[in-house]
PDB file of N, CA and C in Angstrom:
ATOM      1  N   MET H   1     106.926  43.920  -0.697  1.00  0.00           N
ATOM      2  CA  MET H   1     108.109  43.981  -0.062  1.00  0.00           C
ATOM      3  C   MET H   1     108.916  45.069  -0.042  1.00  0.00           C
ATOM      4  N   PHE H   2     109.430  45.440   0.961  1.00  0.00           N
ATOM      5  CA  PHE H   2     110.245  46.807   1.125  1.00  0.00           C
ATOM      6  C   PHE H   2     111.839  46.406   0.876  1.00  0.00           C
ATOM      7  N   GLN H   3     112.499  47.265   0.341  1.00  0.00           N
ATOM      8  CA  GLN H   3     113.955  47.289   0.340  1.00  0.00           C
ATOM      9  C   GLN H   3     114.420  48.129   1.565  1.00  0.00           C
ATOM     10  N   LYS H   4     115.312  47.689   2.173  1.00  0.00           N
ATOM     11  CA  LYS H   4     115.787  48.498   3.505  1.00  0.00           C
ATOM     12  C   LYS H   4     117.073  49.220   2.908  1.00  0.00           C
ATOM     13  N   HIS H   5     117.253  50.431   3.473  1.00  0.00           N
ATOM     14  CA  HIS H   5     118.349  51.337   3.081  1.00  0.00           C
ATOM     15  C   HIS H   5     118.642  51.907   4.424  1.00  0.00           C
ATOM     16  N   LEU H   6     120.008  51.844   4.822  1.00  0.00           N
ATOM     17  CA  LEU H   6     120.233  52.388   6.325  1.00  0.00           C
ATOM     18  C   LEU H   6     120.426  53.874   5.981  1.00  0.00           C
ATOM     19  N   ILE H   7     119.854  54.389   7.060  1.00  0.00           N
ATOM     20  CA  ILE H   7     120.033  56.047   7.111  1.00  0.00           C
ATOM     21  C   ILE H   7     121.191  56.213   8.087  1.00  0.00           C
ATOM     22  N   PRO H   8     122.403  56.648   7.444  1.00  0.00           N
ATOM     23  CA  PRO H   8     123.714  56.565   8.186  1.00  0.00           C
ATOM     24  C   PRO H   8     123.634  57.817   9.317  1.00  0.00           C
ATOM     25  N   ASN H   9     123.980  57.507  10.533  1.00  0.00           N
ATOM     26  CA  ASN H   9     123.938  58.539  11.498  1.00  0.00           C
ATOM     27  C   ASN H   9     122.657  58.952  11.979  1.00  0.00           C
ATOM     28  N   ALA H  10     121.552  58.448  11.657  1.00  0.00           N
ATOM     29  CA  ALA H  10     120.323  58.800  12.169  1.00  0.00           C
ATOM     30  C   ALA H  10     120.128  59.027  13.552  1.00  0.00           C
ATOM     31  N   GLN H  11     120.787  58.049  14.292  1.00  0.00           N
ATOM     32  CA  GLN H  11     120.585  58.274  15.853  1.00  0.00           C
ATOM     33  C   GLN H  11     121.579  59.384  16.448  1.00  0.00           C
ATOM     34  N   ASP H  12     122.480  59.844  15.632  1.00  0.00           N
ATOM     35  CA  ASP H  12     123.155  61.213  16.083  1.00  0.00           C
ATOM     36  C   ASP H  12     122.514  62.511  15.517  1.00  0.00           C
ATOM     37  N   LEU H  13     121.546  62.397  14.747  1.00  0.00           N
ATOM     38  CA  LEU H  13     120.851  63.676  14.115  1.00  0.00           C
ATOM     39  C   LEU H  13     120.366  64.499  15.285  1.00  0.00           C
ATOM     40  N   PRO H  14     120.928  65.673  15.654  1.00  0.00           N
ATOM     41  CA  PRO H  14     120.140  66.310  16.521  1.00  0.00           C
ATOM     42  C   PRO H  14     118.703  66.941  16.410  1.00  0.00           C
ATOM     43  N   GLU H  15     118.014  66.998  17.434  1.00  0.00           N
ATOM     44  CA  GLU H  15     116.649  67.395  17.178  1.00  0.00           C
ATOM     45  C   GLU H  15     116.553  68.714  16.673  1.00  0.00           C
ATOM     46  N   GLY H  16     115.408  68.582  15.546  1.00  0.00           N
ATOM     47  CA  GLY H  16     115.151  69.816  14.632  1.00  0.00           C
ATOM     48  C   GLY H  16     116.034  69.821  13.320  1.00  0.00           C
ATOM     49  N   LYS H  17     117.186  69.222  13.276  1.00  0.00           N
ATOM     50  CA  LYS H  17     117.867  69.303  12.189  1.00  0.00           C
ATOM     51  C   LYS H  17     117.709  68.129  11.246  1.00  0.00           C
ATOM     52  N   ALA H  18     118.148  68.442   9.939  1.00  0.00           N
ATOM     53  CA  ALA H  18     117.869  67.777   8.741  1.00  0.00           C
ATOM     54  C   ALA H  18     119.224  67.249   7.848  1.00  0.00           C
ATOM     55  N   LEU H  19     119.154  66.174   7.352  1.00  0.00           N
ATOM     56  CA  LEU H  19     120.126  65.692   6.550  1.00  0.00           C
ATOM     57  C   LEU H  19     119.627  65.198   5.163  1.00  0.00           C
ATOM     58  N   THR H  20     120.400  65.104   4.219  1.00  0.00           N
ATOM     59  CA  THR H  20     119.946  64.711   2.829  1.00  0.00           C
ATOM     60  C   THR H  20     120.718  63.251   2.635  1.00  0.00           C
ATOM     61  N   LEU H  21     119.870  62.461   1.900  1.00  0.00           N
ATOM     62  CA  LEU H  21     120.406  61.171   1.545  1.00  0.00           C
ATOM     63  C   LEU H  21     119.898  60.794   0.279  1.00  0.00           C
ATOM     64  N   LYS H  22     120.911  60.219  -0.607  1.00  0.00           N
ATOM     65  CA  LYS H  22     120.698  59.874  -1.835  1.00  0.00           C
ATOM     66  C   LYS H  22     120.743  58.438  -2.007  1.00  0.00           C
ATOM     67  N   ILE H  23     119.625  57.905  -2.477  1.00  0.00           N
ATOM     68  CA  ILE H  23     119.359  56.298  -2.827  1.00  0.00           C
ATOM     69  C   ILE H  23     118.924  56.122  -4.056  1.00  0.00           C
ATOM     70  N   GLU H  24     119.898  55.597  -4.977  1.00  0.00           N
ATOM     71  CA  GLU H  24     119.638  55.126  -6.268  1.00  0.00           C
ATOM     72  C   GLU H  24     119.355  56.567  -6.914  1.00  0.00           C
ATOM     73  N   ASN H  25     118.215  56.721  -7.712  1.00  0.00           N
ATOM     74  CA  ASN H  25     117.979  58.004  -8.175  1.00  0.00           C
ATOM     75  C   ASN H  25     117.132  59.043  -7.663  1.00  0.00           C
ATOM     76  N   TYR H  26     116.916  58.770  -6.215  1.00  0.00           N
ATOM     77  CA  TYR H  26     116.038  59.652  -5.256  1.00  0.00           C
ATOM     78  C   TYR H  26     116.948  60.251  -4.291  1.00  0.00           C
ATOM     79  N   ASP H  27     116.373  61.393  -4.010  1.00  0.00           N
ATOM     80  CA  ASP H  27     116.969  62.146  -2.885  1.00  0.00           C
ATOM     81  C   ASP H  27     115.917  62.229  -1.790  1.00  0.00           C
ATOM     82  N   PHE H  28     116.516  61.941  -0.635  1.00  0.00           N
ATOM     83  CA  PHE H  28     115.462  62.324   0.601  1.00  0.00           C
ATOM     84  C   PHE H  28     116.013  63.238   1.474  1.00  0.00           C
ATOM     85  N   LEU H  29     115.088  63.677   2.483  1.00  0.00           N
ATOM     86  CA  LEU H  29     115.553  64.668   3.500  1.00  0.00           C
ATOM     87  C   LEU H  29     114.973  63.961   4.685  1.00  0.00           C
ATOM     88  N   VAL H  30     115.757  63.788   5.736  1.00  0.00           N
ATOM     89  CA  VAL H  30     115.515  63.141   6.916  1.00  0.00           C
ATOM     90  C   VAL H  30     115.809  64.185   8.122  1.00  0.00           C
ATOM     91  N   THR H  31     114.794  64.192   9.040  1.00  0.00           N
ATOM     92  CA  THR H  31     115.004  65.143  10.086  1.00  0.00           C
ATOM     93  C   THR H  31     114.576  64.439  11.424  1.00  0.00           C
ATOM     94  N   ARG H  32     114.888  64.870  12.593  1.00  0.00           N
ATOM     95  CA  ARG H  32     114.530  64.360  13.800  1.00  0.00           C
ATOM     96  C   ARG H  32     113.532  65.494  14.377  1.00  0.00           C
ATOM     97  N   GLN H  33     112.379  65.080  14.646  1.00  0.00           N
ATOM     98  CA  GLN H  33     111.303  66.010  15.057  1.00  0.00           C
ATOM     99  C   GLN H  33     110.519  65.300  16.344  1.00  0.00           C
ATOM    100  N   LYS H  34     110.625  65.904  17.456  1.00  0.00           N
ATOM    101  CA  LYS H  34     110.191  65.528  18.721  1.00  0.00           C
ATOM    102  C   LYS H  34     110.418  63.982  18.900  1.00  0.00           C
ATOM    103  N   GLY H  35     111.683  63.792  18.708  1.00  0.00           N
ATOM    104  CA  GLY H  35     112.345  62.499  19.024  1.00  0.00           C
ATOM    105  C   GLY H  35     112.213  61.462  17.929  1.00  0.00           C
ATOM    106  N   GLU H  36     111.436  61.862  16.996  1.00  0.00           N
ATOM    107  CA  GLU H  36     111.129  60.708  16.069  1.00  0.00           C
ATOM    108  C   GLU H  36     111.758  61.196  14.723  1.00  0.00           C
ATOM    109  N   ILE H  37     112.323  60.056  14.085  1.00  0.00           N
ATOM    110  CA  ILE H  37     112.937  60.373  12.623  1.00  0.00           C
ATOM    111  C   ILE H  37     112.075  60.305  11.645  1.00  0.00           C
ATOM    112  N   VAL H  38     111.886  61.380  10.779  1.00  0.00           N
ATOM    113  CA  VAL H  38     110.703  61.643   9.703  1.00  0.00           C
ATOM    114  C   VAL H  38     111.708  61.708   8.341  1.00  0.00           C
ATOM    115  N   ALA H  39     111.154  61.247   7.375  1.00  0.00           N
ATOM    116  CA  ALA H  39     111.689  61.413   5.962  1.00  0.00           C
ATOM    117  C   ALA H  39     110.641  61.696   4.988  1.00  0.00           C
ATOM    118  N   TYR H  40     111.335  62.613   3.865  1.00  0.00           N
ATOM    119  CA  TYR H  40     110.412  63.037   2.913  1.00  0.00           C
ATOM    120  C   TYR H  40     111.393  62.955   1.604  1.00  0.00           C
ATOM    121  N   GLU H  41     110.698  62.806   0.461  1.00  0.00           N
ATOM    122  CA  GLU H  41     111.473  62.921  -0.650  1.00  0.00           C
ATOM    123  C   GLU H  41     111.899  64.372  -0.815  1.00  0.00           C
ATOM    124  N   ASN H  42     113.055  64.522  -1.242  1.00  0.00           N
ATOM    125  CA  ASN H  42     113.575  66.011  -1.184  1.00  0.00           C
ATOM    126  C   ASN H  42     113.113  66.643  -2.519  1.00  0.00           C
ATOM    127  N   ARG H  43     111.870  66.895  -2.601  1.00  0.00           N
ATOM    128  CA  ARG H  43     111.293  67.574  -3.900  1.00  0.00           C
ATOM    129  C   ARG H  43     110.481  68.582  -3.140  1.00  0.00           C
ATOM    130  N   CYS H  44     110.369  69.727  -3.630  1.00  0.00           N
ATOM    131  CA  CYS H  44     109.468  70.709  -3.331  1.00  0.00           C
ATOM    132  C   CYS H  44     108.187  70.736  -4.374  1.00  0.00           C
ATOM    133  N   PRO H  45     106.929  70.442  -3.980  1.00  0.00           N
ATOM    134  CA  PRO H  45     105.993  70.379  -4.950  1.00  0.00           C
ATOM    135  C   PRO H  45     105.548  71.509  -5.746  1.00  0.00           C
ATOM    136  N   HIS H  46     106.145  72.755  -5.468  1.00  0.00           N
ATOM    137  CA  HIS H  46     106.083  73.792  -6.466  1.00  0.00           C
ATOM    138  C   HIS H  46     106.523  73.622  -7.600  1.00  0.00           C
ATOM    139  N   GLN H  47     107.903  73.250  -7.923  1.00  0.00           N
ATOM    140  CA  GLN H  47     108.338  72.930  -9.060  1.00  0.00           C
ATOM    141  C   GLN H  47     109.296  71.836  -9.220  1.00  0.00           C
ATOM    142  N   ASN H  48     109.098  70.866  -8.249  1.00  0.00           N
ATOM    143  CA  ASN H  48     109.574  69.602  -8.221  1.00  0.00           C
ATOM    144  C   ASN H  48     111.366  69.626  -8.213  1.00  0.00           C
ATOM    145  N   LYS H  49     111.799  70.761  -7.374  1.00  0.00           N
ATOM    146  CA  LYS H  49     113.076  70.959  -7.339  1.00  0.00           C
ATOM    147  C   LYS H  49     113.647  70.580  -5.978  1.00  0.00           C
ATOM    148  N   PRO H  50     114.579  70.253  -5.534  1.00  0.00           N
ATOM    149  CA  PRO H  50     115.250  69.957  -4.199  1.00  0.00           C
ATOM    150  C   PRO H  50     114.992  71.045  -3.484  1.00  0.00           C
ATOM    151  N   LEU H  51     114.836  70.767  -2.034  1.00  0.00           N
ATOM    152  CA  LEU H  51     114.556  72.033  -1.170  1.00  0.00           C
ATOM    153  C   LEU H  51     115.776  72.857  -0.880  1.00  0.00           C
ATOM    154  N   HIS H  52     116.965  72.340  -1.440  1.00  0.00           N
ATOM    155  CA  HIS H  52     118.220  73.168  -1.008  1.00  0.00           C
ATOM    156  C   HIS H  52     118.870  73.385  -2.453  1.00  0.00           C
ATOM    157  N   TRP H  53     119.865  74.244  -2.351  1.00  0.00           N
ATOM    158  CA  TRP H  53     120.709  74.588  -3.632  1.00  0.00           C
ATOM    159  C   TRP H  53     121.544  73.519  -3.540  1.00  0.00           C
ATOM    160  N   SER H  54     122.519  73.314  -4.549  1.00  0.00           N
ATOM    161  CA  SER H  54     123.609  71.983  -4.445  1.00  0.00           C
ATOM    162  C   SER H  54     124.516  72.444  -3.366  1.00  0.00           C
ATOM    163  N   ASP H  55     124.924  73.581  -3.042  1.00  0.00           N
ATOM    164  CA  ASP H  55     125.925  73.579  -2.095  1.00  0.00           C
ATOM    165  C   ASP H  55     125.615  74.079  -0.621  1.00  0.00           C
ATOM    166  N   GLN H  56     124.324  73.980  -0.403  1.00  0.00           N
ATOM    167  CA  GLN H  56     123.736  74.386   0.781  1.00  0.00           C
ATOM    168  C   GLN H  56     122.893  73.362   1.499  1.00  0.00           C
ATOM    169  N   GLU H  57     122.832  73.293   2.928  1.00  0.00           N
ATOM    170  CA  GLU H  57     122.194  72.545   3.563  1.00  0.00           C
ATOM    171  C   GLU H  57     120.758  72.912   3.595  1.00  0.00           C
ATOM    172  N   VAL H  58     119.736  71.857   3.917  1.00  0.00           N
ATOM    173  CA  VAL H  58     118.427  72.203   4.019  1.00  0.00           C
ATOM    174  C   VAL H  58     118.329  73.035   5.355  1.00  0.00           C
ATOM    175  N   VAL H  59     117.417  73.953   5.323  1.00  0.00           N
ATOM    176  CA  VAL H  59     117.110  74.675   6.571  1.00  0.00           C
ATOM    177  C   VAL H  59     116.073  74.011   7.357  1.00  0.00           C
ATOM    178  N   ALA H  60     116.473  73.424   8.586  1.00  0.00           N
ATOM    179  CA  ALA H  60     115.414  72.723   9.276  1.00  0.00           C
ATOM    180  C   ALA H  60     115.655  73.151  10.815  1.00  0.00           C
ATOM    181  N   ASP H  61     114.492  73.426  11.283  1.00  0.00           N
ATOM    182  CA  ASP H  61     114.549  73.867  12.756  1.00  0.00           C
ATOM    183  C   ASP H  61     113.131  73.238  13.421  1.00  0.00           C
ATOM    184  N   GLU H  62     113.005  73.435  14.713  1.00  0.00           N
ATOM    185  CA  GLU H  62     111.680  72.678  15.226  1.00  0.00           C
ATOM    186  C   GLU H  62     110.404  73.366  14.627  1.00  0.00           C
ATOM    187  N   ASP H  63     110.441  74.544  13.875  1.00  0.00           N
ATOM    188  CA  ASP H  63     109.190  75.035  13.345  1.00  0.00           C
ATOM    189  C   ASP H  63     109.001  74.760  11.788  1.00  0.00           C
ATOM    190  N   TYR H  64     110.246  74.660  10.931  1.00  0.00           N
ATOM    191  CA  TYR H  64     109.743  74.436   9.558  1.00  0.00           C
ATOM    192  C   TYR H  64     111.041  73.828   8.834  1.00  0.00           C
ATOM    193  N   LEU H  65     110.616  73.304   7.479  1.00  0.00           N
ATOM    194  CA  LEU H  65     111.796  72.947   6.556  1.00  0.00           C
ATOM    195  C   LEU H  65     111.703  74.118   5.308  1.00  0.00           C
ATOM    196  N   LYS H  66     112.556  74.594   5.018  1.00  0.00           N
ATOM    197  CA  LYS H  66     112.475  75.607   4.090  1.00  0.00           C
ATOM    198  C   LYS H  66     113.011  75.295   2.680  1.00  0.00           C
ATOM    199  N   CYS H  67     112.373  75.541   1.588  1.00  0.00           N
ATOM    200  CA  CYS H  67     112.758  75.547   0.229  1.00  0.00           C
ATOM    201  C   CYS H  67     113.513  76.856  -0.150  1.00  0.00           C
ATOM    202  N   HIS H  68     114.791  76.496  -0.546  1.00  0.00           N
ATOM    203  CA  HIS H  68     115.681  77.578  -0.988  1.00  0.00           C
ATOM    204  C   HIS H  68     115.243  78.259  -2.184  1.00  0.00           C
ATOM    205  N   HIS H  69     114.646  77.793  -3.037  1.00  0.00           N
ATOM    206  CA  HIS H  69     114.370  78.148  -4.163  1.00  0.00           C
ATOM    207  C   HIS H  69     113.252  79.285  -4.278  1.00  0.00           C
ATOM    208  N   HIS H  70     112.198  79.138  -3.491  1.00  0.00           N
ATOM    209  CA  HIS H  70     111.145  80.225  -3.478  1.00  0.00           C
ATOM    210  C   HIS H  70     110.683  80.567  -2.047  1.00  0.00           C
ATOM    211  N   GLY H  71     111.512  79.939  -1.208  1.00  0.00           N
ATOM    212  CA  GLY H  71     111.149  80.272   0.205  1.00  0.00           C
ATOM    213  C   GLY H  71     109.889  79.605   1.027  1.00  0.00           C
ATOM    214  N   ALA H  72     109.264  78.464   0.182  1.00  0.00           N
ATOM    215  CA  ALA H  72     108.081  77.793   0.871  1.00  0.00           C
ATOM    216  C   ALA H  72     108.616  77.276   2.191  1.00  0.00           C
ATOM    217  N   LEU H  73     107.586  77.257   3.216  1.00  0.00           N
ATOM    218  CA  LEU H  73     108.010  76.644   4.550  1.00  0.00           C
ATOM    219  C   LEU H  73     107.052  75.388   4.774  1.00  0.00           C
ATOM    220  N   PHE H  74     107.686  74.252   5.143  1.00  0.00           N
ATOM    221  CA  PHE H  74     107.017  73.266   5.327  1.00  0.00           C
ATOM    222  C   PHE H  74     106.998  72.658   6.776  1.00  0.00           C
ATOM    223  N   SER H  75     105.824  72.291   7.319  1.00  0.00           N
ATOM    224  CA  SER H  75     105.859  71.725   8.714  1.00  0.00           C
ATOM    225  C   SER H  75     106.801  70.415   8.545  1.00  0.00           C
ATOM    226  N   PRO H  76     107.829  70.258   9.524  1.00  0.00           N
ATOM    227  CA  PRO H  76     108.437  69.090   9.428  1.00  0.00           C
ATOM    228  C   PRO H  76     107.902  67.775  10.121  1.00  0.00           C
ATOM    229  N   LEU H  77     106.593  68.066  10.732  1.00  0.00           N
ATOM    230  CA  LEU H  77     106.109  66.877  11.282  1.00  0.00           C
ATOM    231  C   LEU H  77     105.101  66.161  10.256  1.00  0.00           C
ATOM    232  N   ASP H  78     104.546  66.877   9.352  1.00  0.00           N
ATOM    233  CA  ASP H  78     103.678  66.236   8.376  1.00  0.00           C
ATOM    234  C   ASP H  78     103.912  66.708   6.585  1.00  0.00           C
ATOM    235  N   GLY H  79     104.910  67.512   6.533  1.00  0.00           N
ATOM    236  CA  GLY H  79     105.222  67.984   5.330  1.00  0.00           C
ATOM    237  C   GLY H  79     104.252  68.904   4.590  1.00  0.00           C
ATOM    238  N   THR H  80     103.465  69.570   5.468  1.00  0.00           N
ATOM    239  CA  THR H  80     102.476  70.557   4.750  1.00  0.00           C
ATOM    240  C   THR H  80     103.121  71.799   4.670  1.00  0.00           C
ATOM    241  N   CYS H  81     102.876  72.308   3.245  1.00  0.00           N
ATOM    242  CA  CYS H  81     103.340  73.712   3.049  1.00  0.00           C
ATOM    243  C   CYS H  81     102.450  74.777   3.719  1.00  0.00           C
ATOM    244  N   ILE H  82     103.101  75.457   4.646  1.00  0.00           N
ATOM    245  CA  ILE H  82     102.320  76.347   5.407  1.00  0.00           C
ATOM    246  C   ILE H  82     102.458  77.750   5.036  1.00  0.00           C
ATOM    247  N   THR H  83     103.393  78.090   4.150  1.00  0.00           N
ATOM    248  CA  THR H  83     103.412  79.312   3.397  1.00  0.00           C
ATOM    249  C   THR H  83     104.252  79.131   2.076  1.00  0.00           C
ATOM    250  N   GLY H  84     103.829  79.921   1.211  1.00  0.00           N
ATOM    251  CA  GLY H  84     104.730  80.134  -0.180  1.00  0.00           C
ATOM    252  C   GLY H  84     103.801  79.803  -1.218  1.00  0.00           C
ATOM    253  N   PRO H  85     104.617  79.521  -2.321  1.00  0.00           N
ATOM    254  CA  PRO H  85     103.805  79.387  -3.704  1.00  0.00           C
ATOM    255  C   PRO H  85     103.046  78.081  -3.735  1.00  0.00           C
ATOM    256  N   CYS H  86     103.319  77.192  -2.956  1.00  0.00           N
ATOM    257  CA  CYS H  86     102.820  75.745  -3.009  1.00  0.00           C
ATOM    258  C   CYS H  86     101.965  75.584  -1.615  1.00  0.00           C
ATOM    259  N   GLN H  87     101.345  76.656  -0.992  1.00  0.00           N
ATOM    260  CA  GLN H  87     100.636  76.483   0.270  1.00  0.00           C
ATOM    261  C   GLN H  87      99.694  75.479   0.113  1.00  0.00           C
ATOM    262  N   GLY H  88      99.496  74.542   1.179  1.00  0.00           N
ATOM    263  CA  GLY H  88      98.573  73.410   1.032  1.00  0.00           C
ATOM    264  C   GLY H  88      98.778  72.338   0.518  1.00  0.00           C
ATOM    265  N   SER H  89     100.233  72.268  -0.189  1.00  0.00           N
ATOM    266  CA  SER H  89     100.638  71.231  -0.784  1.00  0.00           C
ATOM    267  C   SER H  89     101.419  70.526   0.238  1.00  0.00           C
ATOM    268  N   HIS H  90     101.880  69.162  -0.020  1.00  0.00           N
ATOM    269  CA  HIS H  90     102.605  68.287   1.033  1.00  0.00           C
ATOM    270  C   HIS H  90     103.852  67.730   0.153  1.00  0.00           C
ATOM    271  N   LEU H  91     104.901  67.610   1.121  1.00  0.00           N
ATOM    272  CA  LEU H  91     105.954  66.842   0.898  1.00  0.00           C
ATOM    273  C   LEU H  91     105.688  65.327   0.940  1.00  0.00           C
ATOM    274  N   LYS H  92     106.295  64.785  -0.084  1.00  0.00           N
ATOM    275  CA  LYS H  92     105.922  63.232  -0.070  1.00  0.00           C
ATOM    276  C   LYS H  92     106.683  62.494   0.975  1.00  0.00           C
ATOM    277  N   LYS H  93     106.021  62.111   1.858  1.00  0.00           N
ATOM    278  CA  LYS H  93     106.463  61.251   3.081  1.00  0.00           C
ATOM    279  C   LYS H  93     107.185  59.957   2.778  1.00  0.00           C
ATOM    280  N   ALA H  94     108.310  59.644   3.191  1.00  0.00           N
ATOM    281  CA  ALA H  94     108.795  58.210   3.040  1.00  0.00           C
ATOM    282  C   ALA H  94     108.601  57.250   4.099  1.00  0.00           C
ATOM    283  N   THR H  95     108.774  55.988   4.221  1.00  0.00           N
ATOM    284  CA  THR H  95     108.613  55.101   5.234  1.00  0.00           C
ATOM    285  C   THR H  95     109.789  55.072   5.836  1.00  0.00           C
ATOM    286  N   VAL H  96     109.821  55.158   7.247  1.00  0.00           N
ATOM    287  CA  VAL H  96     110.993  54.861   8.201  1.00  0.00           C
ATOM    288  C   VAL H  96     110.694  53.605   9.063  1.00  0.00           C
ATOM    289  N   GLY H  97     111.835  52.963   9.061  1.00  0.00           N
ATOM    290  CA  GLY H  97     111.644  51.765  10.075  1.00  0.00           C
ATOM    291  C   GLY H  97     112.992  51.712  10.926  1.00  0.00           C
ATOM    292  N   ILE H  98     112.834  51.265  11.881  1.00  0.00           N
ATOM    293  CA  ILE H  98     113.982  51.103  13.076  1.00  0.00           C
ATOM    294  C   ILE H  98     113.929  49.583  13.560  1.00  0.00           C
ATOM    295  N   GLU H  99     115.253  49.211  13.184  1.00  0.00           N
ATOM    296  CA  GLU H  99     115.450  47.757  13.593  1.00  0.00           C
ATOM    297  C   GLU H  99     116.783  47.567  14.462  1.00  0.00           C
ATOM    298  N   GLN H 100     116.880  47.264  15.608  1.00  0.00           N
ATOM    299  CA  GLN H 100     118.142  47.084  16.455  1.00  0.00           C
ATOM    300  C   GLN H 100     118.733  48.352  16.412  1.00  0.00           C
ATOM    301  N   GLY H 101     118.074  49.405  16.814  1.00  0.00           N
ATOM    302  CA  GLY H 101     118.679  50.603  17.040  1.00  0.00           C
ATOM    303  C   GLY H 101     118.931  51.319  15.819  1.00  0.00           C
ATOM    304  N   ASN H 102     118.918  50.736  14.551  1.00  0.00           N
ATOM    305  CA  ASN H 102     119.272  51.709  13.370  1.00  0.00           C
ATOM    306  C   ASN H 102     118.176  52.068  12.472  1.00  0.00           C
ATOM    307  N   CYS H 103     118.161  53.156  11.900  1.00  0.00           N
ATOM    308  CA  CYS H 103     116.974  53.635  11.096  1.00  0.00           C
ATOM    309  C   CYS H 103     117.184  53.120   9.758  1.00  0.00           C
ATOM    310  N   TYR H 104     116.059  52.994   9.042  1.00  0.00           N
ATOM    311  CA  TYR H 104     116.013  52.705   7.440  1.00  0.00           C
ATOM    312  C   TYR H 104     114.924  53.230   6.960  1.00  0.00           C
ATOM    313  N   LEU H 105     115.286  53.654   5.527  1.00  0.00           N
ATOM    314  CA  LEU H 105     114.119  53.984   4.651  1.00  0.00           C
ATOM    315  C   LEU H 105     113.822  52.705   4.146  1.00  0.00           C
ATOM    316  N   LEU H 106     112.359  52.694   3.847  1.00  0.00           N
ATOM    317  CA  LEU H 106     111.670  51.279   3.459  1.00  0.00           C
ATOM    318  C   LEU H 106     111.135  51.796   2.098  1.00  0.00           C
ATOM    319  N   LEU H 107     111.678  51.438   1.011  1.00  0.00           N
ATOM    320  CA  LEU H 107     111.426  51.587  -0.335  1.00  0.00           C
ATOM    321  C   LEU H 107     110.558  50.496  -0.985  1.00  0.00           C
ATOM    322  N   ALA H 108     109.429  50.587  -1.556  1.00  0.00           N
ATOM    323  CA  ALA H 108     108.590  49.546  -2.209  1.00  0.00           C
ATOM    324  C   ALA H 108     109.246  49.176  -3.599  1.00  0.00           C
TER     325      ALA H 108
END
């Protein structure tokens, strides 16, 4: 059974942009790519740090998500590290559900 957690303002998230969301003790990165809301745990596989510094937003565009600690670049569509110290590794994808026009993170 999943626990549903609303992703606030997901429907207003511009294409190619990202937001961060904290649920309980977990941080997530939510982005809109090709019209779809995609979410990942906000942890770089290189050193298990968040992708952004505490006072910065995650860099996201239609081409990549960027880790501010070591410059690793990730595909926003599947979370694959395309360059950097963890090349070939993946961000951990989270499950997103849509119900009555709202987007939710579904946590087991």
